[in-house]
mmCIF file of C-alpha atoms and ligand atoms in Angstrom:
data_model
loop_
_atom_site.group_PDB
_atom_site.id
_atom_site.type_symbol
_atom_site.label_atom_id
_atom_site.label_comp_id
_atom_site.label_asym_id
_atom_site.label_seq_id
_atom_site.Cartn_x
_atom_site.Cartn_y
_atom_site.Cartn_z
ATOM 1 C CA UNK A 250 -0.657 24.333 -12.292
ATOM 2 C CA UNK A 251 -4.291 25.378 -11.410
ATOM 3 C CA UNK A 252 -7.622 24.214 -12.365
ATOM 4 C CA UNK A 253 -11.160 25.597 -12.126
ATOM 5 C CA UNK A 254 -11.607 22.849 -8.627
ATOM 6 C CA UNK A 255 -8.394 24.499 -7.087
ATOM 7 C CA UNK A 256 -9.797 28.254 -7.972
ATOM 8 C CA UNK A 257 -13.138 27.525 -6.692
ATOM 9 C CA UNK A 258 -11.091 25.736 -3.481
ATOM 10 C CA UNK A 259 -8.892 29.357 -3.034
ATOM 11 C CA UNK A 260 -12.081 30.567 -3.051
ATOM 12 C CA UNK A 261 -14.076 28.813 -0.432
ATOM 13 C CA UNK A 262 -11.427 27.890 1.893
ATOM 14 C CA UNK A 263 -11.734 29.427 5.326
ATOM 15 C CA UNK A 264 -8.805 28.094 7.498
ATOM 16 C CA UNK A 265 -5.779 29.747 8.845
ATOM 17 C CA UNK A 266 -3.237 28.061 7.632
ATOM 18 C CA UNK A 267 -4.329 24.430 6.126
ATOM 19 C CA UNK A 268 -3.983 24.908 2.665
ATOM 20 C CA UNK A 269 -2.676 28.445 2.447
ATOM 21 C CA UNK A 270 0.210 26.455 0.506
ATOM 22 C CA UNK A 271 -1.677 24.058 -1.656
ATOM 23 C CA UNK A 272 0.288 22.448 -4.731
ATOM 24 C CA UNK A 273 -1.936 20.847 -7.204
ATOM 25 C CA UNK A 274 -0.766 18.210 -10.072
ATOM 26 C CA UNK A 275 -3.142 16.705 -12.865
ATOM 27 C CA UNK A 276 -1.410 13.370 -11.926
ATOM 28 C CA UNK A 277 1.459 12.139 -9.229
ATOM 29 C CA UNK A 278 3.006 8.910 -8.480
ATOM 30 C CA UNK A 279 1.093 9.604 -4.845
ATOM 31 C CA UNK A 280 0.332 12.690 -2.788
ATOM 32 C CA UNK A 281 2.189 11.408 -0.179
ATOM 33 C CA UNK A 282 5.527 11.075 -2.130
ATOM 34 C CA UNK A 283 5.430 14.342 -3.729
ATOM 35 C CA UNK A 284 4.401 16.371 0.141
ATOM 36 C CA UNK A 285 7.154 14.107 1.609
ATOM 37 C CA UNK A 286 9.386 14.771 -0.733
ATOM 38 C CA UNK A 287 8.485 18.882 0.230
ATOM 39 C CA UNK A 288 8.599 18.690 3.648
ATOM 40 C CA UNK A 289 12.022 17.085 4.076
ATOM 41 C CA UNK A 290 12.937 20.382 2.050
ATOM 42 C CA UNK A 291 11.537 22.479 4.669
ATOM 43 C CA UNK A 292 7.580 23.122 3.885
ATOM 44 C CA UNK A 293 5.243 24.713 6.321
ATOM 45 C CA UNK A 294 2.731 23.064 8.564
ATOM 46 C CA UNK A 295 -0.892 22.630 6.651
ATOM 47 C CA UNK A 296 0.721 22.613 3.371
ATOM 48 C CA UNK A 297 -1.352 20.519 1.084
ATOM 49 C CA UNK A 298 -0.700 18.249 -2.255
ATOM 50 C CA UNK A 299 -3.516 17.482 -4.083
ATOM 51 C CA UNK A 300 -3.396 15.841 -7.116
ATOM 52 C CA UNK A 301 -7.063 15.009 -9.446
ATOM 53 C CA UNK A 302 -5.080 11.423 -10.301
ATOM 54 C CA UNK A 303 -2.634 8.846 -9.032
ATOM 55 C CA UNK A 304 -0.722 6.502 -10.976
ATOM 56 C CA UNK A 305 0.950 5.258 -7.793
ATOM 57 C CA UNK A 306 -2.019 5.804 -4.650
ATOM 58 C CA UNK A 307 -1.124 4.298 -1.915
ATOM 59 C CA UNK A 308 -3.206 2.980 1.040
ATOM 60 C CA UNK A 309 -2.346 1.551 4.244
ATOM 61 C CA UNK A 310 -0.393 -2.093 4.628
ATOM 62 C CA UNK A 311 1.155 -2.022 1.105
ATOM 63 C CA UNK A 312 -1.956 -1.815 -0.740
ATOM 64 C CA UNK A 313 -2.926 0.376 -3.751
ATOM 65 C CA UNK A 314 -5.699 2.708 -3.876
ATOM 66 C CA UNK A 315 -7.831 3.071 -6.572
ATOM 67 C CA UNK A 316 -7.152 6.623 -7.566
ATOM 68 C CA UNK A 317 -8.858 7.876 -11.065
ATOM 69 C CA UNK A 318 -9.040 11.063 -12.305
ATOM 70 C CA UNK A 319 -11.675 13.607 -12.229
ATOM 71 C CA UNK A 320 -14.377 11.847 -9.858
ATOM 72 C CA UNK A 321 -12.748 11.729 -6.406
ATOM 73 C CA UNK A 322 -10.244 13.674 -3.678
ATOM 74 C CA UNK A 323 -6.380 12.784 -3.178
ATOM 75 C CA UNK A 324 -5.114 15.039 -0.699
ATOM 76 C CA UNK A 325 -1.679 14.830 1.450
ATOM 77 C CA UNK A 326 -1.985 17.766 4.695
ATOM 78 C CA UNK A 327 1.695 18.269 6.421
ATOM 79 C CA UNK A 328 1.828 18.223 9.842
ATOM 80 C CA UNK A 329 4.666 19.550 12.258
ATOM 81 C CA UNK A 330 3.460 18.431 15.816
ATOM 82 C CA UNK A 331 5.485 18.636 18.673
ATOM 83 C CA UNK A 332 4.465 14.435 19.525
ATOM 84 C CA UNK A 333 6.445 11.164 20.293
ATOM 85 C CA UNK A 334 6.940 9.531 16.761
ATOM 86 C CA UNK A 335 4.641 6.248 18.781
ATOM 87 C CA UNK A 336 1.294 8.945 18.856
ATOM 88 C CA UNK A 337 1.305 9.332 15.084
ATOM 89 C CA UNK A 338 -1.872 7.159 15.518
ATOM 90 C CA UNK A 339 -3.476 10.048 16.968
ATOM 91 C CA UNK A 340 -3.077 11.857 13.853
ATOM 92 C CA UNK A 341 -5.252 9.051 11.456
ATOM 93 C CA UNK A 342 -8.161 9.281 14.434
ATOM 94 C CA UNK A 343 -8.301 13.036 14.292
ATOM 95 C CA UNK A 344 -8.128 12.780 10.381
ATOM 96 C CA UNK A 345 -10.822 9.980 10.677
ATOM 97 C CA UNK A 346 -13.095 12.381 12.592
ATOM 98 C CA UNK A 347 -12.545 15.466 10.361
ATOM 99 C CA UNK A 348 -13.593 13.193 7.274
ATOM 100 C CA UNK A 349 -16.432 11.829 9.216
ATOM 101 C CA UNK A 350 -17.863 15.085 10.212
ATOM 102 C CA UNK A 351 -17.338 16.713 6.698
ATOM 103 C CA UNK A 352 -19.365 13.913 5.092
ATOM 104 C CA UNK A 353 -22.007 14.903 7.844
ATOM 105 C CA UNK A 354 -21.802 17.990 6.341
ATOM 106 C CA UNK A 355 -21.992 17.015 2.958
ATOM 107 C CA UNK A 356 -25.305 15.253 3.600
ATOM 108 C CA UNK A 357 -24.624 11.279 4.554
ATOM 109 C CA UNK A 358 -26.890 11.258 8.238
ATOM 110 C CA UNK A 359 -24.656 7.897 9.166
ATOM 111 C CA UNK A 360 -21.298 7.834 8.018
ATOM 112 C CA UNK A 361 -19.330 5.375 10.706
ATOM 113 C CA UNK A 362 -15.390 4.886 11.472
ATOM 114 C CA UNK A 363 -13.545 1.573 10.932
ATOM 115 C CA UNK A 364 -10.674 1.092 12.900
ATOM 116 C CA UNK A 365 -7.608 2.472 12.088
ATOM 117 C CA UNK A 366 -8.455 3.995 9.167
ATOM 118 C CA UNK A 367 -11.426 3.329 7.207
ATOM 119 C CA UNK A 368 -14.205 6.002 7.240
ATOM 120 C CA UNK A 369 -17.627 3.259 6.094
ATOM 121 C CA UNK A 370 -21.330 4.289 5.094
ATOM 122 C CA UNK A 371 -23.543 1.266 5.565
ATOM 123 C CA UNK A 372 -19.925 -0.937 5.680
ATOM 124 C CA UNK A 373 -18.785 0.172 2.804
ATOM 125 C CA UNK A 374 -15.597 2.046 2.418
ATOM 126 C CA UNK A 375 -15.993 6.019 1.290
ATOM 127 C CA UNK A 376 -13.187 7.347 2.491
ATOM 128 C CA UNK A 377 -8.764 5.926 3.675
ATOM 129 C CA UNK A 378 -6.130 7.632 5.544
ATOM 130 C CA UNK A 379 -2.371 7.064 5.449
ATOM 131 C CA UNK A 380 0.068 8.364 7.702
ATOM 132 C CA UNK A 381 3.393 8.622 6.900
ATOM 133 C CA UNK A 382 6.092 10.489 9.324
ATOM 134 C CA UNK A 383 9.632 11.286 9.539
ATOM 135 C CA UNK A 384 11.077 9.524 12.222
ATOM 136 C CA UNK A 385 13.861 11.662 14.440
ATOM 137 C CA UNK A 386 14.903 9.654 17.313
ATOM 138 C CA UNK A 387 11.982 9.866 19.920
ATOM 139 C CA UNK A 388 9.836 12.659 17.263
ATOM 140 C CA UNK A 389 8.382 12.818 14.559
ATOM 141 C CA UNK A 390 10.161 15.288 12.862
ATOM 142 C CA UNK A 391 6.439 15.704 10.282
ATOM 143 C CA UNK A 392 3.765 13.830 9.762
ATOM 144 C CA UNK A 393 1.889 13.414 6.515
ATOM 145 C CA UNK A 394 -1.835 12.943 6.555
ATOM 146 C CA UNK A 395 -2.514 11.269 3.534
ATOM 147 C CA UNK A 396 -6.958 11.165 2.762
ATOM 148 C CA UNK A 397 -8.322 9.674 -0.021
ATOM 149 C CA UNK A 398 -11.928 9.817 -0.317
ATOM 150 C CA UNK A 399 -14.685 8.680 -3.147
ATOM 151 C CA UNK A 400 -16.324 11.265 -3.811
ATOM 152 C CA UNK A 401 -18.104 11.151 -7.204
ATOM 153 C CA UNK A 402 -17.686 7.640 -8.546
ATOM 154 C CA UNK A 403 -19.955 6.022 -10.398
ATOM 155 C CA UNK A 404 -20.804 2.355 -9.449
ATOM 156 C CA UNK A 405 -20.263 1.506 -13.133
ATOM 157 C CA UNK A 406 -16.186 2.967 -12.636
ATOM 158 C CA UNK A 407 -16.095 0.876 -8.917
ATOM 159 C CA UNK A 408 -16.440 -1.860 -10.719
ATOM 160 C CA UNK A 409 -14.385 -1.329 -13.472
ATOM 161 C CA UNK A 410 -11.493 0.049 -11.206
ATOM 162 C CA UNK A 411 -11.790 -2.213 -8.162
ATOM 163 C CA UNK A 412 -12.974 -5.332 -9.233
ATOM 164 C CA UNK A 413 -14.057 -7.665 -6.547
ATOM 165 C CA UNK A 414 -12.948 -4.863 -3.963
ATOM 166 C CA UNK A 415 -15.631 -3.037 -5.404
ATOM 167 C CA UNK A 416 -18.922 -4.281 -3.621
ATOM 168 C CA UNK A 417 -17.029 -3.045 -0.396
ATOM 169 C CA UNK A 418 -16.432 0.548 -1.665
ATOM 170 C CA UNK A 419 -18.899 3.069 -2.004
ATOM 171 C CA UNK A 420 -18.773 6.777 -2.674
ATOM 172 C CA UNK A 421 -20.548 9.872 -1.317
ATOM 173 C CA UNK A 422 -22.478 10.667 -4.763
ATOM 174 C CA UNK A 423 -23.576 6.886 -4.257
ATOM 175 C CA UNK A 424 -25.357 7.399 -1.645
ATOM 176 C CA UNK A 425 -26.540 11.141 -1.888
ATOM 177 C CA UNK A 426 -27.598 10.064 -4.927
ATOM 178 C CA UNK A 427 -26.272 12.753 -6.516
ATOM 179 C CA UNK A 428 -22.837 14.716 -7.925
ATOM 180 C CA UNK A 429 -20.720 16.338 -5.121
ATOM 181 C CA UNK A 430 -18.716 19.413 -5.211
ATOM 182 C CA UNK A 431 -15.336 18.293 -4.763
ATOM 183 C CA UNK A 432 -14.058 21.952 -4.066
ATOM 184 C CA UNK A 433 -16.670 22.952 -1.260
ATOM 185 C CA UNK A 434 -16.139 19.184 0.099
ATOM 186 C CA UNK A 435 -12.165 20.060 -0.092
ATOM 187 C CA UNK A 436 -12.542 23.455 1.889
ATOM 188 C CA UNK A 437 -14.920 22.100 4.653
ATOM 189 C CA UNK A 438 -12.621 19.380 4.835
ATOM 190 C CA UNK A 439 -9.369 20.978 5.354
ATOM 191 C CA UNK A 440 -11.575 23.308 7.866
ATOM 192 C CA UNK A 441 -12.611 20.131 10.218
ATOM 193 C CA UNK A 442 -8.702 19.369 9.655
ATOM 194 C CA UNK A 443 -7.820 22.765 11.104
ATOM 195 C CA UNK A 444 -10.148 22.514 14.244
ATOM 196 C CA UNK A 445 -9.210 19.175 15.525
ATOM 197 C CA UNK A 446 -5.785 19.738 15.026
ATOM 198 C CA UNK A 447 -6.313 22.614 17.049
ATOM 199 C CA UNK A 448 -8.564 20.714 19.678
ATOM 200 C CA UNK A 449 -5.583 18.054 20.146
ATOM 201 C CA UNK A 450 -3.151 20.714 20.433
ATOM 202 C CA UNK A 451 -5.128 22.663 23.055
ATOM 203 C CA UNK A 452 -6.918 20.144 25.101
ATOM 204 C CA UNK A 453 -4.844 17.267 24.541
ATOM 205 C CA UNK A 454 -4.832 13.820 23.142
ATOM 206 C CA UNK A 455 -7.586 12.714 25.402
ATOM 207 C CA UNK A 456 -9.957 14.268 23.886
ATOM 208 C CA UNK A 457 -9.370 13.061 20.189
ATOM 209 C CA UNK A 458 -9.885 9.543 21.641
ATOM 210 C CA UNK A 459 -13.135 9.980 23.720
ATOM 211 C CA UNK A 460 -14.396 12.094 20.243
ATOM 212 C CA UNK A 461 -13.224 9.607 17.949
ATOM 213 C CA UNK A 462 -14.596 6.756 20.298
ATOM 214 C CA UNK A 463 -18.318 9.033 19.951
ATOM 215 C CA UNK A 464 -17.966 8.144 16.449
ATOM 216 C CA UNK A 465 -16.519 4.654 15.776
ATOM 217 C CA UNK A 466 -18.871 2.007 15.191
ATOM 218 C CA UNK A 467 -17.143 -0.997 16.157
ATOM 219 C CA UNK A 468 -17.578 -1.404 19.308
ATOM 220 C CA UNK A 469 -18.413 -4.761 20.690
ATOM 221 C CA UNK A 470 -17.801 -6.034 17.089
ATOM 222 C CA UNK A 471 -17.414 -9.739 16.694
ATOM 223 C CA UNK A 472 -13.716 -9.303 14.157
ATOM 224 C CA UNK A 473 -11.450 -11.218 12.662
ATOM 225 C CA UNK A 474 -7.594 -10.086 13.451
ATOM 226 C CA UNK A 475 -5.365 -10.871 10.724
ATOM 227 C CA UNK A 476 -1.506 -9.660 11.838
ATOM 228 C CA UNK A 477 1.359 -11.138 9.251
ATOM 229 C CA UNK A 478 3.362 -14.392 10.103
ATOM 230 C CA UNK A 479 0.362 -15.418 12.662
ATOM 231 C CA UNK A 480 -2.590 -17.347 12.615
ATOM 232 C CA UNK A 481 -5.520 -15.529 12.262
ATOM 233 C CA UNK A 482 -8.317 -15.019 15.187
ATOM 234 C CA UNK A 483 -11.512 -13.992 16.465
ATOM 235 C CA UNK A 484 -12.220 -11.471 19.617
ATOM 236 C CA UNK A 485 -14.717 -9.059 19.873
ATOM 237 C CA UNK A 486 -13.544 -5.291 19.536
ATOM 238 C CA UNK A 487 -13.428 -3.401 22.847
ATOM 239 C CA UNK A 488 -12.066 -0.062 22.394
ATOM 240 C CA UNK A 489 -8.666 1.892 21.724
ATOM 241 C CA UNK A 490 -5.904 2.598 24.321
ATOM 242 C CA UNK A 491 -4.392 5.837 24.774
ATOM 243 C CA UNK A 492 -1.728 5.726 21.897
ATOM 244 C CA UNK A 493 -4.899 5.104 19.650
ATOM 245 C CA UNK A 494 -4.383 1.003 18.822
ATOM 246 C CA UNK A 495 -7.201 -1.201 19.312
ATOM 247 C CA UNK A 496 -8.199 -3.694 22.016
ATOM 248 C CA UNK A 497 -9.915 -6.680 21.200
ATOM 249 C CA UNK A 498 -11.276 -9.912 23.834
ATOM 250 C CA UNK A 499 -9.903 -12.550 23.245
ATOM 251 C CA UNK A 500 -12.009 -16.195 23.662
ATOM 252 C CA UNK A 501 -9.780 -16.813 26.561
ATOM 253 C CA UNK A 502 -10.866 -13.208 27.782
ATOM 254 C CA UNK A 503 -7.521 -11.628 27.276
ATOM 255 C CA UNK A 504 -7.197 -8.479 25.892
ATOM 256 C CA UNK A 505 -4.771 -7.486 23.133
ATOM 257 C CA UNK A 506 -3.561 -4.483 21.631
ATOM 258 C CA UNK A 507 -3.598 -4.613 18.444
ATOM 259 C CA UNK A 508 -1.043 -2.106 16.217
ATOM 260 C CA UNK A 509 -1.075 -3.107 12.768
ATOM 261 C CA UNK A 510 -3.143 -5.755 10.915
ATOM 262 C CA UNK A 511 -5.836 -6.191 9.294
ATOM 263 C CA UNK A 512 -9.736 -6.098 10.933
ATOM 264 C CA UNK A 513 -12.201 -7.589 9.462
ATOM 265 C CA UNK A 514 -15.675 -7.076 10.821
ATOM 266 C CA UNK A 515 -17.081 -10.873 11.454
ATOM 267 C CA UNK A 516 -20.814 -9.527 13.060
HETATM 268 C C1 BTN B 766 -6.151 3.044 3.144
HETATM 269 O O1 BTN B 766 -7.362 3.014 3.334
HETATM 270 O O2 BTN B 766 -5.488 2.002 3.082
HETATM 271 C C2 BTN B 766 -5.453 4.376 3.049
HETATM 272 C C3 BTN B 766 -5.705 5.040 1.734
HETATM 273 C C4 BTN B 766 -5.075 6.415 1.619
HETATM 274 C C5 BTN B 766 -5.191 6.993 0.239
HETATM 275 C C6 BTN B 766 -4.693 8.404 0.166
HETATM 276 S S1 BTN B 766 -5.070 9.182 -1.365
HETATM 277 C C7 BTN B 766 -4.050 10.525 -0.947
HETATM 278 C C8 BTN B 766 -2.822 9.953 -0.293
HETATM 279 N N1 BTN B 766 -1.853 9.547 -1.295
HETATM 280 C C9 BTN B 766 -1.649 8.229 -1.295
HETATM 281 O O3 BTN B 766 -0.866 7.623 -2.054
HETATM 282 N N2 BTN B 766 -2.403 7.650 -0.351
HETATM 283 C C10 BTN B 766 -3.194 8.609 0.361
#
């Protein structure tokens, strides 16, 4: 199935090979099933699932994402990497940067990243990434980049859709105060997608962390670290380690890694 977004997307896109294979649906369960579902059957690296609804979206910890039709951009990107199944981190920080610099190029001068995950203007969350990968002993057979990103809703349909989530969700036509074209943002997208992929692959993961750290806007952060079955703490966010989790101080002045979990931004 096409649609005049996916023609106009054929049309625009300028990568290699992100998106030469693009399946769109009207609706899914979630990107991320459907392109997992593919690449267990064999699909190529860059092939991309989008779909304009979800009935299923997914987001990271068990959580649902809000995913209405014809306002915003669901979009799963297979990856084949030759990387340790523990670096999949990497992958959300160089997806975190590619959405961060194509929202620069949309036109929003300060968009900031939230560790892992959350891509913020002004706090308030534009843009998630899940990754999902196929474990093979030691690799990671694929990895699934899973974006979502609000792109044209209204602040009437936040509220509607999100309900108290909603005052911490914004979306790009929010704050360019105007409608977005979610094709051109779809093919400058997958084109940041296609360079820092090919940055990591060439010049190694070092550089996706000192890039992404350019970017995040936590740093020094007073947070509050939520990880299930313990008690909840404060610490003050430091930086990320070389597999990509964070590191927060302590009160005691120890530092922790911290892998999955929940960070709330205190100050
Ligand atoms: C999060 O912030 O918790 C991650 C949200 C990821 C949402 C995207 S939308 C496209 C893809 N399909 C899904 O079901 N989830 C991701």
């Amino acid at each position: 199935m096409s649609s005049p977004m996916i023609r106009k997307l054929n049309a625009l896109l300028k990568t290699e090979r992100m998106g030469k294979v693009l399946h769109y649906f009207e609706e899914v369960d979630s990107t991320n099933n459907v392109l997992f579902d593919l690449a267990g059957k064999g699909a190529s690296e860059g092939t991309v699932v989008i779909a304009d609804a979800q009935t299923g979206g997914k987001g990271r910890l068990g959580r649902k994402w809000v995913s209405p039709g014809g306002h915003n951009l669901y979009i799963s990107v297979l990856l084949r990497p030759d990387r340790a199944a523990s670096e999949s981190a990497l992958l959300t920080l160089l997806a975190s940067i590619a959405v961060y610099e194509c929202l620069k190029k949309t036109g929003i001068q300060a968009p900031s990243i939230k560790w892992p995950n959350d891509i913020t203007i002004e706090r308030r969350k534009v843009s998630g990434i899940l990754t999902e990968m196929e474990p093979v002993g030691e690799r990671a057979e694929f990895i699934v980049l899973g974006i979502g990103v609000n792109v044209n809703m209204s602040r009437a349909l936040m509220n509607r859709e999100m309900g108290e989530f909603a005052r911490q969700a914004t979306s790009v036509s929010e704050n360019l105060g105007r409608e977005v074209d979610r094709a051109k943002f779809t093919a400058d997208l997958l084109l940041e997608l296609e360079k820092w992929y090919g940055i990591m692959n060439s010049r190694g993961k070092s550089e996706i962390l000192k890039e992404w750290t350019k970017r995040w806007g936590g740093k020094n952060d007073r947070v509050r670290v939520s990880i299930e079955g313990r008690e909840s703490y404060e610490a003050v966010a430091e930086g990320i380690d070389t597999e990509g989790f964070l590191e927060v101080r302590k009160e005691d002045g120890e530092i922790e890694r911290v892998i999955s979990g929940d960070v709330t931004i205190i100050s």
